[in-house]
Amino acid sequence: MTALIVTGGPVFDGERLIPAQAVAVRDGTIVAVGSLAAARAAVPGADEVDAAGGVIAPSFADAHVHLGLVALEALDCSLDDAGSEAACLERIRAHAASLTDPQAWVRGGGWRAEWFADGTPSREALDAVVPDRPVLLLDSDRHGGWANSRALALAGIDRTTPDPPDGRIVRGADGEPQGTLREGAVDLVGRVAPEPSPAALAPGIRAAADHLISLGVTGWQEAALASFGSIPDFTDAYHLALAAGLRGRPTGAIWVPRDLTMDAVDAFVAGVRARADAGQATGFSTRTAKLMLDGIIESKTAALQDGYPDGSAGLRYFPDELVRSVVAALNAAGIAVHVHAIGDAAVTQALDAFAAAGTAPTGVRNHIAHLQVVNPHDVPRFAATGTTVNAQALWACRNDVMRTVTEPLLGATRSGWQFPFGSLRRAGATLAMGSDWPVSTPDPWEAIGVAVTRREVGVADAAPLGAGEELPLSAALAAYTSGSHELIGDGAAGRIRVGAAADLAVADRDPFVGAPEEIGFTRTAWTVCAGEVIAAHTHTGAERGRATACPACA
């Protein structure tokens, strides 16, 4: 028997602070919550761990994350914190020089549009540092790519190649491919690149999971499981990682292919159901499907109802009829739908499909991730359709990209429609949260700090994004704990109450005390995962900002 008492800090039970002094744990389950005397009576002789004034909360769950991408990019060239075009090119050159296989591709990602003229890195720049082998590098949002001439040639992309229906090939004035690829155009190159084996990816997934746990995150949803374009299917890698001792509570969402047709919906849903049933036996639940409806604002691929200043409207990956059909069929089969929707047109399309499908079966939780631009008329429809808000709150602030790129593309009115978490909560919507790591930091406290202040962490004097859209700390913390655990189907965790799983996150301070601007500097001091105390790594300021796993944790 393993027994533990956590005491010495305020207790947040997954919804609110409660008048409790201690939490008692036996064999991975919470057996008492209340006074220290009651905890000691429940587990006599148990080890006692002092929270030293830090809040004791249920563990976090990340409702939208990509550990597979973290593992994939750990094998390749990381550009996440390069900071400039010159630094990117030097890293790429050095990585290419380290490869012993003359046929090996240079892969990786993390470059940012603002490091390059017009936001579009060129194939000529890559050719200058890697002329003899193919290069494909994803951007920081993982919605775009950067390829050299060798990779474009292997993919058969030239001036005569049409844009795919779900993407764009950026071209120079002469019509030749410029080197930057948007959305589905990345897949034209990715499909000719070799995929790493599940055995090569599994250790990286375990390392990434350990990093999440060090941050207090013990449950998560891998947000896209399928082999498409430049991304392999991570399912088998997860099975290997679990067999090798992966800690935590992973779930996954099976990708809805963009070439799905109406006559193939029934067969696709049957396949998803079969995979979900098989996953139950391995401890990797996949009773969710991932439906990506549009792109992102910054590349003008998010679907906007009234379009962009240049007259374009973004990309819509599926017609309305197909979205309604696949949502209804998935829900009827007991499969939840996890939607990517950034633009207001995509949010409306998703809500229309959920409304048409009717009440989902018990235990099926449809949700929309990102929902950057939400038309006010759609705000009450979340509660009406039972659609959970899957928020990536770290983005809900006026950072450099927001001020210089996003807001000019949206204009004043639509800029005010961004990430309306406060309005959605007041309208009765259920909230969950996720990080989208490696697109952004996986640290929940930084996202919670932004959700409460609508400002970048550490920029206290900035103008907040969206008046009235901030969340109370209790609501933000509930979303990232009980809300996210429930969304991913992990109802055993996410609460501090008798009978719940003993997954806890103990902070290094009490964020309910002090200025709201200090919340984002809170860190997880240590985690309890299945009753086991796991010390957190102390990150430097530079590591906190990185999108890749901290090397000390990995």
XYZ file of C-alpha atoms in Angstrom:
554
model
C 0.000 0.000 0.000
C 1.225 3.470 -0.835
C -0.130 6.312 1.272
C 0.401 10.046 1.182
C -0.958 13.213 2.770
C -0.676 16.544 0.967
C -1.116 19.535 3.250
C 0.096 23.065 3.847
C -1.758 25.003 1.145
C -5.232 26.112 0.045
C -7.246 23.368 -1.684
C -8.983 23.968 -5.022
C -11.326 21.065 -5.676
C -11.737 21.502 -9.449
C -14.418 24.173 -9.158
C -13.608 26.381 -6.173
C -11.448 26.807 -3.094
C -12.774 24.671 -0.256
C -12.190 24.792 3.517
C -9.809 21.865 3.687
C -6.360 21.461 5.209
C -5.236 18.189 3.705
C -5.770 15.567 1.018
C -5.142 11.916 1.892
C -4.183 9.371 -0.766
C -4.043 5.585 -0.679
C -3.094 3.365 -3.637
C -3.631 6.089 -6.217
C -7.048 7.193 -4.918
C -8.103 10.149 -2.781
C -9.536 8.730 0.457
C -10.037 11.863 2.584
C -10.336 15.617 2.076
C -10.661 17.878 5.095
C -8.791 18.431 8.312
C -5.246 17.208 8.846
C -6.509 15.049 11.699
C -9.055 13.380 9.422
C -6.402 12.770 6.775
C -4.069 11.188 9.330
C -6.889 8.983 10.574
C -7.619 7.843 7.006
C -4.012 6.866 6.262
C -2.172 6.310 9.551
C 1.593 6.667 9.269
C 1.470 8.057 5.719
C 4.197 10.312 4.411
C 3.193 13.964 4.653
C 4.187 16.419 1.938
C 4.118 20.157 2.641
C 2.743 22.388 -0.133
C 4.502 25.341 1.533
C 1.568 27.657 0.884
C 1.091 26.697 -2.774
C -2.388 25.895 -4.002
C -3.255 22.179 -4.068
C -5.347 21.507 -7.180
C -6.407 18.559 -9.295
C -3.966 17.827 -12.064
C -4.361 19.643 -15.354
C -5.544 17.968 -18.547
C -4.484 19.304 -21.939
C -7.474 19.018 -24.262
C -5.533 19.804 -27.454
C -1.862 18.870 -27.738
C 0.515 17.198 -30.195
C 3.054 15.059 -28.336
C 3.646 13.146 -31.553
C 4.866 16.320 -33.244
C 7.107 17.068 -30.268
C 8.598 13.600 -30.618
C 8.897 13.925 -34.401
C 10.654 17.274 -34.252
C 12.976 16.071 -31.495
C 14.446 13.775 -34.153
C 14.964 16.678 -36.519
C 15.962 20.346 -36.658
C 14.221 22.634 -34.159
C 13.876 26.282 -35.153
C 11.460 27.260 -32.373
C 13.703 29.776 -30.642
C 16.005 30.691 -33.556
C 14.782 34.289 -33.611
C 15.870 35.307 -37.113
C 16.319 34.113 -40.680
C 20.085 34.027 -40.302
C 19.877 31.900 -37.154
C 17.425 29.525 -38.843
C 19.724 29.018 -41.794
C 22.744 28.377 -39.599
C 20.854 25.735 -37.596
C 19.648 24.105 -40.801
C 23.181 24.079 -42.243
C 24.619 22.543 -39.063
C 21.874 19.923 -38.837
C 22.336 18.913 -42.465
C 26.084 18.591 -41.932
C 25.458 16.224 -39.002
C 23.470 13.728 -41.096
C 25.481 10.680 -42.110
C 22.893 9.208 -44.495
C 23.332 10.951 -47.863
C 19.663 10.292 -48.682
C 18.280 11.690 -45.438
C 15.924 14.652 -45.533
C 16.341 17.726 -43.377
C 13.088 17.896 -41.404
C 11.916 19.951 -38.447
C 10.012 23.099 -37.741
C 9.338 26.182 -35.660
C 10.181 29.085 -37.975
C 8.073 32.235 -37.618
C 6.789 34.350 -40.474
C 7.949 37.574 -38.838
C 11.578 36.489 -39.222
C 11.324 36.701 -43.023
C 10.564 39.371 -45.604
C 6.805 39.312 -46.332
C 6.506 36.318 -43.999
C 7.552 33.924 -46.767
C 10.978 32.230 -46.520
C 12.456 31.282 -49.891
C 13.740 28.100 -51.447
C 16.834 29.989 -52.655
C 17.862 30.702 -49.063
C 17.594 27.013 -48.231
C 19.400 26.030 -51.427
C 22.344 28.161 -50.366
C 22.877 26.158 -47.147
C 21.526 22.732 -48.213
C 21.832 22.290 -51.995
C 22.279 18.520 -52.107
C 19.444 17.014 -50.061
C 15.701 17.741 -49.673
C 14.537 20.086 -46.905
C 11.012 20.489 -45.465
C 10.462 22.586 -42.348
C 7.084 23.362 -40.758
C 6.319 26.827 -39.403
C 5.639 27.616 -35.747
C 1.887 27.100 -36.223
C 2.477 23.840 -38.108
C 0.108 25.144 -40.794
C 2.787 26.043 -43.321
C 6.046 24.705 -44.705
C 9.360 25.818 -46.168
C 10.948 23.654 -48.856
C 14.115 23.843 -50.899
C 14.387 23.234 -54.625
C 15.396 19.600 -54.166
C 12.268 18.813 -52.101
C 9.988 20.664 -54.527
C 11.481 18.763 -57.452
C 11.005 15.376 -55.744
C 7.362 16.313 -55.155
C 6.955 17.344 -58.800
C 6.023 20.920 -57.891
C 6.771 23.537 -60.536
C 5.091 26.565 -62.105
C 2.452 24.355 -63.742
C 1.389 22.650 -60.500
C -2.077 23.836 -59.421
C -2.831 24.734 -55.823
C -4.466 21.820 -53.997
C -8.066 22.398 -52.881
C -6.969 22.709 -49.247
C -3.799 24.773 -49.625
C -1.681 27.244 -51.537
C 1.719 27.196 -53.206
C 3.252 30.641 -52.725
C 4.720 31.760 -56.050
C 7.172 34.378 -57.214
C 6.426 37.027 -59.817
C 7.507 34.550 -62.514
C 4.984 31.943 -61.312
C 7.661 29.599 -59.975
C 7.182 28.052 -56.501
C 8.770 30.477 -54.065
C 9.469 27.894 -51.342
C 6.674 28.682 -48.855
C 3.697 26.315 -48.735
C 0.344 26.893 -47.013
C -1.829 24.230 -45.385
C -2.488 21.263 -47.697
C 0.262 22.347 -50.087
C 2.751 21.157 -47.449
C 1.354 17.657 -47.936
C 2.426 17.644 -51.593
C 6.021 17.542 -50.365
C 5.411 15.655 -47.141
C 3.947 12.633 -48.890
C 7.233 11.936 -50.691
C 9.328 12.264 -47.521
C 10.137 9.117 -45.504
C 8.289 8.598 -42.222
C 10.104 7.679 -38.998
C 9.124 4.364 -37.457
C 6.857 4.087 -34.406
C 9.847 2.666 -32.519
C 11.821 5.829 -33.251
C 8.957 8.054 -32.081
C 7.895 6.204 -28.922
C 10.782 7.394 -26.689
C 10.067 10.996 -27.693
C 6.399 10.616 -26.787
C 7.374 9.246 -23.372
C 9.783 12.158 -22.840
C 7.128 14.654 -23.873
C 4.616 13.023 -21.520
C 7.088 13.278 -18.658
C 7.518 16.960 -19.464
C 3.755 17.494 -19.322
C 3.599 15.691 -15.981
C 6.369 17.929 -14.617
C 4.044 20.845 -15.401
C 1.140 19.247 -13.527
C -0.574 17.806 -16.639
C -1.486 14.126 -16.215
C -4.134 13.742 -18.935
C -4.242 14.915 -22.538
C -5.733 14.461 -25.974
C -3.415 13.880 -28.918
C -5.220 16.126 -31.374
C -4.677 14.359 -34.718
C -4.061 10.651 -35.313
C -3.585 9.719 -38.967
C -0.910 9.644 -41.614
C -1.378 12.703 -43.790
C 1.090 14.776 -45.742
C 4.209 15.347 -43.674
C 2.698 13.923 -40.453
C 2.777 10.193 -39.609
C 0.101 8.389 -37.614
C 1.314 8.328 -34.004
C -1.065 5.583 -32.821
C 1.422 2.706 -32.913
C 4.096 4.895 -31.310
C 1.696 5.563 -28.430
C 1.034 1.836 -28.029
C 4.779 1.202 -27.835
C 5.244 4.073 -25.387
C 2.461 2.734 -23.160
C 3.972 -0.747 -23.238
C 7.309 0.790 -22.199
C 5.775 2.541 -19.192
C 4.399 5.890 -20.409
C 2.901 7.722 -17.434
C -0.288 9.765 -17.483
C -3.694 9.403 -19.106
C -3.456 9.816 -22.894
C -6.390 9.930 -25.283
C -6.420 10.609 -29.007
C -8.558 12.062 -31.787
C -8.640 10.231 -35.134
C -8.159 12.539 -38.135
C -11.014 13.048 -40.580
C -9.296 13.007 -44.005
C -9.811 16.076 -46.162
C -10.597 13.966 -49.200
C -13.531 12.257 -47.472
C -16.630 12.061 -49.679
C -20.285 11.557 -48.845
C -20.338 7.986 -50.123
C -17.363 7.083 -47.890
C -18.711 8.477 -44.594
C -20.233 5.228 -43.322
C -17.069 3.217 -43.971
C -14.911 5.897 -42.367
C -17.073 6.032 -39.232
C -17.058 2.234 -38.976
C -13.266 2.322 -39.091
C -13.106 4.986 -36.388
C -15.427 2.932 -34.194
C -13.287 -0.188 -34.694
C -10.104 1.719 -33.807
C -11.798 3.189 -30.742
C -12.896 -0.238 -29.539
C -9.385 -1.614 -30.040
C -7.852 1.336 -28.204
C -9.805 0.616 -25.045
C -7.792 -2.567 -24.552
C -4.445 -0.786 -24.786
C -5.218 2.121 -22.458
C -5.210 4.623 -25.321
C -8.793 5.771 -25.810
C -9.572 7.203 -29.246
C -13.323 7.789 -29.029
C -12.932 11.198 -30.653
C -12.519 12.287 -34.279
C -10.612 15.416 -35.299
C -12.378 17.554 -37.919
C -10.273 20.442 -39.222
C -12.484 23.020 -40.921
C -10.095 25.863 -41.811
C -6.572 27.281 -41.464
C -5.221 30.289 -39.547
C -5.684 34.058 -39.758
C -2.041 35.007 -40.265
C -1.725 33.126 -43.572
C -5.245 34.150 -44.626
C -6.370 30.511 -44.639
C -8.872 30.752 -41.755
C -12.439 30.877 -43.065
C -13.890 34.363 -42.527
C -17.484 35.130 -43.406
C -16.672 38.609 -44.726
C -13.195 37.779 -46.018
C -9.839 39.536 -45.841
C -8.862 43.024 -47.036
C -7.632 41.594 -50.352
C -11.005 39.980 -51.032
C -10.005 36.408 -50.228
C -12.165 34.402 -47.828
C -9.759 31.765 -46.533
C -10.086 28.009 -46.918
C -13.042 25.785 -46.085
C -11.946 22.163 -46.183
C -15.370 20.511 -46.291
C -18.790 21.419 -47.704
C -21.609 21.935 -45.216
C -23.470 18.793 -46.263
C -20.470 16.559 -45.606
C -19.739 18.187 -42.225
C -23.325 17.599 -41.117
C -23.234 14.026 -42.362
C -19.970 12.996 -40.729
C -20.778 14.714 -37.411
C -24.169 12.990 -37.183
C -22.713 9.594 -38.105
C -19.820 9.888 -35.648
C -22.065 10.943 -32.792
C -24.513 8.128 -33.540
C -21.570 5.708 -33.292
C -20.605 7.091 -29.880
C -17.687 9.148 -31.197
C -17.155 12.758 -30.096
C -16.049 15.366 -32.629
C -13.075 17.651 -31.915
C -13.223 20.574 -34.358
C -10.457 22.956 -35.413
C -12.157 26.269 -36.193
C -10.316 29.590 -36.256
C -12.474 31.865 -38.427
C -16.069 32.852 -37.735
C -17.319 31.015 -40.842
C -15.745 27.768 -39.599
C -17.195 28.220 -36.101
C -20.662 28.716 -37.589
C -20.237 25.661 -39.822
C -19.357 23.496 -36.830
C -22.234 24.763 -34.691
C -24.666 24.248 -37.577
C -23.541 20.620 -37.825
C -23.848 20.028 -34.077
C -27.320 21.595 -34.086
C -28.411 19.408 -37.007
C -27.080 16.268 -35.301
C -29.242 16.901 -32.239
C -28.453 15.841 -28.689
C -25.289 13.763 -28.558
C -25.403 10.377 -26.789
C -24.427 10.267 -23.123
C -20.666 10.561 -22.746
C -20.118 12.085 -26.192
C -18.670 15.574 -25.794
C -18.402 17.591 -29.013
C -16.022 20.523 -28.803
C -14.478 23.312 -30.841
C -10.808 24.154 -30.375
C -9.206 27.549 -30.990
C -12.387 29.508 -31.969
C -10.363 32.643 -32.486
C -13.072 34.697 -34.210
C -16.627 34.032 -33.040
C -19.546 36.049 -34.369
C -21.565 37.285 -31.351
C -24.706 35.602 -32.682
C -22.950 32.236 -32.271
C -21.982 32.744 -28.616
C -25.252 31.385 -27.116
C -25.266 28.457 -29.536
C -22.465 26.681 -27.645
C -24.662 26.065 -24.616
C -27.713 25.419 -26.807
C -25.928 22.665 -28.747
C -23.952 21.269 -25.796
C -20.685 22.206 -27.502
C -17.690 22.563 -25.188
C -15.256 25.453 -25.647
C -11.745 23.976 -26.031
C -9.739 27.154 -25.423
C -6.064 27.810 -26.149
C -6.004 30.837 -23.876
C -2.323 31.719 -24.286
C -3.173 33.334 -27.641
C -5.848 35.652 -26.224
C -3.647 38.736 -25.884
C -2.311 41.589 -27.990
C 1.188 40.243 -28.611
C 3.393 41.373 -31.498
C 1.759 39.102 -34.072
C -1.710 40.129 -32.939
C -0.924 43.837 -33.247
C 1.074 43.782 -36.471
C -0.540 40.989 -38.490
C -3.820 39.670 -37.092
C -5.678 42.843 -36.180
C -4.934 44.578 -39.519
C -6.329 41.532 -41.321
C -9.467 41.393 -39.182
C -10.264 45.070 -38.712
C -11.590 46.671 -35.547
C -14.969 44.930 -35.305
C -13.790 41.366 -35.831
C -10.695 41.951 -33.684
C -13.167 42.484 -30.852
C -14.747 39.090 -31.551
C -11.570 37.179 -30.741
C -11.465 34.458 -28.084
C -14.691 35.547 -26.338
C -14.199 33.320 -23.304
C -15.959 35.651 -20.874
C -19.009 35.979 -23.105
C -19.150 32.230 -23.708
C -18.996 31.512 -19.980
C -21.724 34.038 -19.205
C -23.862 32.430 -21.928
C -23.618 29.076 -20.164
C -20.975 27.333 -22.274
C -18.813 24.619 -20.714
C -15.098 25.445 -20.836
C -12.011 23.271 -21.213
C -8.452 24.258 -22.089
C -5.448 22.994 -23.998
C -2.075 24.258 -25.157
C -1.609 23.153 -28.804
C 2.005 22.322 -27.857
C 4.420 22.472 -29.732
C 2.724 25.484 -31.329
C 2.902 27.198 -27.938
C 4.115 26.464 -24.418
C 2.501 23.498 -22.638
C 2.643 25.252 -19.236
C -0.977 25.658 -18.045
C -0.189 28.497 -15.657
C 0.952 30.797 -18.450
C -2.293 30.197 -20.356
C -4.342 30.709 -17.200
C -2.512 33.977 -16.557
C -3.500 35.225 -20.027
C -7.090 34.004 -19.621
C -7.446 36.089 -16.458
C -5.699 39.276 -17.665
C -5.987 39.086 -21.492
C -2.381 40.292 -21.554
C 0.920 38.586 -22.324
C 2.569 37.266 -19.186
C 5.083 39.848 -18.013
C 3.553 42.725 -20.004
C 1.313 44.200 -17.335
C 0.881 47.608 -18.962
C -0.360 46.319 -22.346
C -3.899 46.930 -23.512
C -5.963 43.786 -22.824
C -7.564 41.945 -25.732
C -11.352 42.217 -25.678
C -13.088 44.144 -22.920
C -15.031 41.838 -20.637
C -13.616 38.624 -22.092
C -11.320 37.809 -19.189
C -12.117 34.836 -16.940
C -12.114 34.701 -13.139
C -9.166 32.663 -11.892
C -11.451 29.970 -10.474
C -13.172 29.551 -13.854
C -9.883 29.372 -15.779
C -8.379 26.887 -13.340
C -11.558 24.792 -13.418
C -11.458 24.738 -17.231
C -7.882 23.421 -17.289
C -8.537 20.815 -14.572
C -12.019 19.347 -14.165
C -13.279 20.790 -17.457
C -10.533 19.271 -19.575
C -10.446 15.926 -17.758
C -14.187 15.548 -18.310
C -13.917 16.587 -21.947
C -11.338 13.944 -22.808
C -13.363 11.277 -21.012
C -11.122 11.050 -17.954
C -13.796 11.516 -15.310
C -11.758 9.686 -12.664
C -9.387 12.656 -12.403
C -9.825 16.424 -12.343
C -11.445 16.685 -8.905
C -10.252 16.680 -5.330
C -12.873 14.540 -3.635
C -13.064 11.131 -2.055
C -12.915 8.388 -4.675
C -11.212 10.488 -7.352
C -7.894 9.524 -8.880
C -4.956 10.907 -6.928
C -3.652 13.157 -9.711
C -2.733 16.516 -8.184
C -0.808 19.629 -9.187
C 0.778 21.579 -6.337
C 1.795 25.136 -7.239
C 4.787 27.061 -5.970
C 2.512 29.845 -4.670
C -1.098 30.746 -4.057
C -2.295 32.463 -7.268
C -5.503 33.572 -5.551
C -3.401 36.011 -3.512
C -1.730 39.012 -5.127
C -2.149 40.869 -8.394
C -3.754 39.090 -11.388
C -0.634 39.925 -13.436
C 1.347 37.572 -11.169
C -0.792 34.509 -11.973
C 1.126 33.698 -15.150
C 4.368 33.432 -13.178
C 2.952 30.611 -11.046
C 4.612 27.263 -11.648
C 3.861 23.687 -10.695
C 6.200 22.811 -7.824
C 5.433 19.110 -7.985
C 2.842 16.700 -9.316
C 1.094 13.676 -7.905
C 0.391 11.189 -10.711
C -1.552 8.049 -9.755
C -0.501 8.647 -6.150
C 3.208 9.052 -6.958
C 4.969 12.314 -6.134
C 6.911 13.627 -9.116
C 9.163 16.633 -8.675
C 8.940 19.360 -11.282
C 11.994 20.662 -13.087
C 12.847 24.287 -12.352
C 12.855 26.055 -15.705
C 14.913 29.049 -16.654
C 13.166 31.986 -18.275
C 14.463 30.940 -21.702
C 13.155 27.396 -21.309
C 9.712 28.623 -20.317
C 9.323 30.313 -23.682
C 10.404 27.350 -25.763
C 7.851 25.266 -27.607
C 9.941 22.089 -27.475
C 10.415 19.823 -24.482
C 12.922 21.086 -21.954
C 16.106 18.999 -22.362
C 16.438 18.600 -18.597
C 12.957 17.084 -18.415
C 13.415 14.939 -21.505
